Short mmCIF file of C-alpha atoms in Angstrom, two decimals:
data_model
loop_
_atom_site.label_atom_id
_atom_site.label_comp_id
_atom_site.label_asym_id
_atom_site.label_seq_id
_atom_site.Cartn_x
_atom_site.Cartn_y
_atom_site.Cartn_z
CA UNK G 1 18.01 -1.81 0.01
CA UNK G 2 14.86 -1.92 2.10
CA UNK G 3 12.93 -4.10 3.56
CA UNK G 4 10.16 -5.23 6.68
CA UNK G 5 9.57 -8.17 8.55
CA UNK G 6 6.15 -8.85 10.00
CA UNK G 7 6.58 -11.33 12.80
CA UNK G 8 3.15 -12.41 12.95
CA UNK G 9 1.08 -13.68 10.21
CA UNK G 10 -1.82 -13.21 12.66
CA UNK G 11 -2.85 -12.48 15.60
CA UNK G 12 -5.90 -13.22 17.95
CA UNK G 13 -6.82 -11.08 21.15
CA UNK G 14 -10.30 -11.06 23.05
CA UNK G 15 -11.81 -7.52 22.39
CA UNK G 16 -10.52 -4.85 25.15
CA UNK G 17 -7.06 -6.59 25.77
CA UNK G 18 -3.75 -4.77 24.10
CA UNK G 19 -2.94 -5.20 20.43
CA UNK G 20 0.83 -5.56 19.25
CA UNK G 21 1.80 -6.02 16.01
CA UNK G 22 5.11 -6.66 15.54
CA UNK G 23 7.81 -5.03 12.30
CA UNK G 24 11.10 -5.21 11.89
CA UNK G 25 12.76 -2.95 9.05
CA UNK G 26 16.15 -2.61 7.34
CA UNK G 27 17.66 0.45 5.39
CA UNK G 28 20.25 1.45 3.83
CA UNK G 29 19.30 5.10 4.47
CA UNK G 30 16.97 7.23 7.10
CA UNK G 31 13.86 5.48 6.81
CA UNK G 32 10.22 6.78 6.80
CA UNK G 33 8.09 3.96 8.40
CA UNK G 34 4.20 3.85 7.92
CA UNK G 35 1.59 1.30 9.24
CA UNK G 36 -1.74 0.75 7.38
CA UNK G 37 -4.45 -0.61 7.37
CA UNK G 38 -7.16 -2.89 5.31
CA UNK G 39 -10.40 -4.18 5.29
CA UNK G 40 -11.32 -6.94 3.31
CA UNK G 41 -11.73 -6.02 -0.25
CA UNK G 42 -10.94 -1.88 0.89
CA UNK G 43 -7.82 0.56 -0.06
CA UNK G 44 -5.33 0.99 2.59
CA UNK G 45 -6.21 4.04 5.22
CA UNK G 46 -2.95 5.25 7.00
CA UNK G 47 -2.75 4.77 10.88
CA UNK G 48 0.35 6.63 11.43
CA UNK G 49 3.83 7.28 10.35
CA UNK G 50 7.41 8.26 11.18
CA UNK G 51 9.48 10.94 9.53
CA UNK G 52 12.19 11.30 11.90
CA UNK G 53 10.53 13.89 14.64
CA UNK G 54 9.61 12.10 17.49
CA UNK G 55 10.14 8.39 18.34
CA UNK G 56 6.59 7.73 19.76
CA UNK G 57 3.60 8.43 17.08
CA UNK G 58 0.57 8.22 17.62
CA UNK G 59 -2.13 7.50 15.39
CA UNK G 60 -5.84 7.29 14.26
CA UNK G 61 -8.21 5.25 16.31
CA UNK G 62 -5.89 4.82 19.30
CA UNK G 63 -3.12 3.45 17.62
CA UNK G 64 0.80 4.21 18.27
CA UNK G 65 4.23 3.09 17.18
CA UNK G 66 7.19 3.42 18.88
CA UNK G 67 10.47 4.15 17.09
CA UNK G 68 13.70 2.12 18.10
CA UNK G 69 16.45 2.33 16.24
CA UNK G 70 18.73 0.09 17.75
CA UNK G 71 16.49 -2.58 17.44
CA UNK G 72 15.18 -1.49 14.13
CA UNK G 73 11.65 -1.95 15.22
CA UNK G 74 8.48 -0.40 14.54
CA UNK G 75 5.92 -1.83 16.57
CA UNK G 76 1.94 -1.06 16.37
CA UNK G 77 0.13 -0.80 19.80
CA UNK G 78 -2.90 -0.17 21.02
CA UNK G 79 -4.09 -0.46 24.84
CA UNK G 80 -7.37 -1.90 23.96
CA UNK G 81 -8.91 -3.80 20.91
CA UNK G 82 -12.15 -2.68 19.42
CA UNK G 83 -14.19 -5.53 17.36
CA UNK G 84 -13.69 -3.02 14.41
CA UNK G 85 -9.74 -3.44 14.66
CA UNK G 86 -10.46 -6.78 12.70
CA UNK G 87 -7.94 -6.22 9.29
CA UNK G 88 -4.92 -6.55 7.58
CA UNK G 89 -2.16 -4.62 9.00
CA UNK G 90 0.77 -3.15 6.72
CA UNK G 91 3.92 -2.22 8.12
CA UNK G 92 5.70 -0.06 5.31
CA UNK G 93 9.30 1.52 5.30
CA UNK G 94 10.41 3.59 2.69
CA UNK G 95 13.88 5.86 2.55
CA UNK G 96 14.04 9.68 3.59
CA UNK G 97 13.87 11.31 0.38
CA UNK G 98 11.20 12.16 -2.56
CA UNK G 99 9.39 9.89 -4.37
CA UNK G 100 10.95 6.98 -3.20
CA UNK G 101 9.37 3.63 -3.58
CA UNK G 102 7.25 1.83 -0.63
CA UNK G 103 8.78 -1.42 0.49
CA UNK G 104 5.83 -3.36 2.46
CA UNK G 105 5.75 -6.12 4.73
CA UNK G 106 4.29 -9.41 4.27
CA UNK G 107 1.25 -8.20 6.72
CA UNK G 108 -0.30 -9.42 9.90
CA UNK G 109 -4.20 -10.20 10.04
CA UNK G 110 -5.82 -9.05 13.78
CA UNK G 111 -8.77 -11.74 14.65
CA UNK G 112 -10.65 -9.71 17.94
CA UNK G 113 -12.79 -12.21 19.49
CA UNK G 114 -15.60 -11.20 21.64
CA UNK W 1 -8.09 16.13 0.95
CA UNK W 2 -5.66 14.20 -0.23
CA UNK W 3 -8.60 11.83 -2.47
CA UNK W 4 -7.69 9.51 -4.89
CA UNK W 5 -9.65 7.25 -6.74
CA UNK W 6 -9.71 4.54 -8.97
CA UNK W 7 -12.05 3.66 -11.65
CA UNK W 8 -13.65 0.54 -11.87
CA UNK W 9 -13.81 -0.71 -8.59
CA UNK W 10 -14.66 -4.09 -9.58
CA UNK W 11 -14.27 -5.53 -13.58
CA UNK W 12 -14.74 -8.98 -15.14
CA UNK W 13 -13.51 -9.84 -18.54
CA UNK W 14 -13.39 -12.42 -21.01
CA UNK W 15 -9.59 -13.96 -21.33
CA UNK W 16 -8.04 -12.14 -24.56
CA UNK W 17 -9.89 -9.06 -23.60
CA UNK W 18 -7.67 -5.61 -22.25
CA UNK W 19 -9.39 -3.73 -19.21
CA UNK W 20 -8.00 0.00 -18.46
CA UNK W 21 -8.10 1.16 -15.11
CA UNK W 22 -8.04 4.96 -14.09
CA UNK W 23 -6.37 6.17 -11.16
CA UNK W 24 -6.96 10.08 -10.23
CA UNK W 25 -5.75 12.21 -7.75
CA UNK W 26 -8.82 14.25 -6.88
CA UNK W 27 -7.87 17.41 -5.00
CA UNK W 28 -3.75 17.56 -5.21
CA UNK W 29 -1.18 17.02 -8.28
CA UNK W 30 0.24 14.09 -8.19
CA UNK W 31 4.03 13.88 -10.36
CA UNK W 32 4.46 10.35 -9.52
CA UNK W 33 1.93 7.75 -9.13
CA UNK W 34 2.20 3.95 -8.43
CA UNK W 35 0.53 0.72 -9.53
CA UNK W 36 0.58 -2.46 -7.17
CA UNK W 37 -0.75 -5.63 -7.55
CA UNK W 38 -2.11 -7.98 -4.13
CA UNK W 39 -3.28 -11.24 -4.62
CA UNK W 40 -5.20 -12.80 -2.04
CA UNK W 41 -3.92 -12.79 1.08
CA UNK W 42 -0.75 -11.58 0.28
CA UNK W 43 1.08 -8.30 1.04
CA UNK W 44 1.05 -5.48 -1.69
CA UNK W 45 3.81 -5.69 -4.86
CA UNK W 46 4.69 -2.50 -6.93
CA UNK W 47 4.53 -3.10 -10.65
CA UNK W 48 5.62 0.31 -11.75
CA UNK W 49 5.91 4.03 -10.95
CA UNK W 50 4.70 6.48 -13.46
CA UNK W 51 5.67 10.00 -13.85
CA UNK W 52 3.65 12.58 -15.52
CA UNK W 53 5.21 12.94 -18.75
CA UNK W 54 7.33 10.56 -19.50
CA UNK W 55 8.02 6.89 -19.60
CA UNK W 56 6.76 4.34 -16.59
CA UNK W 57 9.36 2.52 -14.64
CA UNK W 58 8.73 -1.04 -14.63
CA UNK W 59 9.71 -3.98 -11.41
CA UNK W 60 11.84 -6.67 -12.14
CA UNK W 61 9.35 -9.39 -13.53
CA UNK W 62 6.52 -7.26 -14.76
CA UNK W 63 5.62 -7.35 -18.46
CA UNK W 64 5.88 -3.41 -19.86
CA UNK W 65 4.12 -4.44 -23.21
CA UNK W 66 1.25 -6.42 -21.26
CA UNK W 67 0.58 -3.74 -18.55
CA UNK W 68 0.66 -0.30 -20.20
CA UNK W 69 0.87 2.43 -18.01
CA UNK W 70 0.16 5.92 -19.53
CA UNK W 71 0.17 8.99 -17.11
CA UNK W 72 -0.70 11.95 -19.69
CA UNK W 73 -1.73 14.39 -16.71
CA UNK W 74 -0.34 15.38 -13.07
CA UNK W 75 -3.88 13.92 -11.74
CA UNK W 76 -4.76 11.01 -13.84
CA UNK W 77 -2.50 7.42 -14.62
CA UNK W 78 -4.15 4.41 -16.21
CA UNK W 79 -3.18 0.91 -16.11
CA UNK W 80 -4.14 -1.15 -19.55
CA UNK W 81 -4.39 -5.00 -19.03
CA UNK W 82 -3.98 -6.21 -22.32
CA UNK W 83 -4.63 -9.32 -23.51
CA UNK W 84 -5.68 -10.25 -20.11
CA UNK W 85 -5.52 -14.17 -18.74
CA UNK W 86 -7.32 -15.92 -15.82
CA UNK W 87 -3.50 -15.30 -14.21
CA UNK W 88 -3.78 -11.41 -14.25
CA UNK W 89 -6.73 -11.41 -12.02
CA UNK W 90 -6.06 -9.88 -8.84
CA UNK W 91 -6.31 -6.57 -7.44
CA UNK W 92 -4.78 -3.91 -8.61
CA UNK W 93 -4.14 -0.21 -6.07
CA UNK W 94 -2.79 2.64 -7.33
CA UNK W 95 -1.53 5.27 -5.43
CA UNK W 96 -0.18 8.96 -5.78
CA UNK W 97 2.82 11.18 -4.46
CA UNK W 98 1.25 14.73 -4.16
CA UNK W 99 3.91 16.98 -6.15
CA UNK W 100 7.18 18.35 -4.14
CA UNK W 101 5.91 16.74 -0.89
CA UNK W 102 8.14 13.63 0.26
CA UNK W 103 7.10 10.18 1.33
CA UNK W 104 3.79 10.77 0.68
CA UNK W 105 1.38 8.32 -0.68
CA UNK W 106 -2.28 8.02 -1.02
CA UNK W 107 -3.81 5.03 -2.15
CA UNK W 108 -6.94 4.26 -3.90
CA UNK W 109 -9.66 1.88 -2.95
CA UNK W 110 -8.34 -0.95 -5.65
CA UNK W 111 -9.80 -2.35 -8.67
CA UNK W 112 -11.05 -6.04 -8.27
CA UNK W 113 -9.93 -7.81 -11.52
CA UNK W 114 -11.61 -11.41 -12.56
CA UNK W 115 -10.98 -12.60 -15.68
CA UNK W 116 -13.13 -15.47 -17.26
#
């Protein structure tokens, strides 16, 4: 079975400071892990993913996620936080294989202050 | 590429009525496509996967006979609300697997249900 932990229900940081968001995953199998994102009242646009090449990933609009498997983490970084960043983040694991199911996390809202 | 849309983006219905929503895969074939459900400010919950041709595969806790899912083509699935209650609104995203790709999913923008 799958599933993601979202540390943080939200977080705050003053625009141009780092942003991490924090996800914790278990699976039974080689997972796929995905983070996404959403405006209020939008679809979900795809930052990055992981599909077992290499451990760092980077993403759209400066975004990257680091791979650890012995910690079964999948954290979302970015060096410095644009007053656009302002969503809902979805961390989102799903098993090596096709047409498997998405298993996502409770979210974490980023507030970016000015 | 890699498009998909949903149709309405935003409905509101008298209680009793059924809404359909369309979700299309504009630019890629799509075997399997999904239907969630989000209420507000809550994390996304699959409903059901539907595969073109056949029967839709339903989540633990979600009513087959009040949210029919028909997915006649490898581009189009629709999602019937019937007999829709002040409890089924919410927002409803579909998404779609492009055909022999794996994990791959593209969403839609969502359909804003209210019912009255």
């Amino acid at each position: 079975a799958q599933s993601v932990t979202q540390l943080d229900s939200h977080v705050s940081v003053s625009e141009g400071t780092p942003v991490l968001l924090r996800c914790n995953y278990s699976s039974s199998y080689s997972p796929s892990l995905f983070w996404y994102v959403q405006h209020p009242n939008k679809g979900l646009q795809l930052l990055l993913k992981y599909t077992s090449a290499a451990t760092l990933v980077k993403g759209i609009n400066g975004f990257e996620a680091e791979f650890k498997k012995s910690e079964t983490s999948f954290h979302l970084t970015k060096p410095s936080a644009h007053m656009s960043d302002a969503a809902e983040y979805f961390c989102v694991v799903s098993p090596v294989g096709y047409g498997q199911n998405f298993v996502f996390g409770p979210g974490t809202r980023l507030s970016v202050l000015p | 590429g890699a498009v998909v849309s949903q149709h309405p983006s935003r409905v509101i219905c008298k209680s009793g009525t059924s809404v359909k929503i369309e979700c299309r895969s504009l630019d890629f074939q799509a075997t399997t496509m999904f239907w969630y459900r989000q209420f507000p400010k809550q994390s996304l919950m699959l409903m059901a996967t539907s595969n073109e041709g056949s029967k839709a595969t339903y989540e633990q806790g979600v009513e087959k006979d009040k949210f029919l899912i028909n997915h006649a083509s490898l581009t189009l699935s629709t999602l019937t609300v019937t007999s829709a209650h002040p409890e089924d609104s919410s927002f409803y995203i579909c998404s779609a697997a492009p055909s022999g790709k794996y994990n791959e999913q593209f969403f839609g923008p969502g359909t804003r249900l209210t019912v009255l």
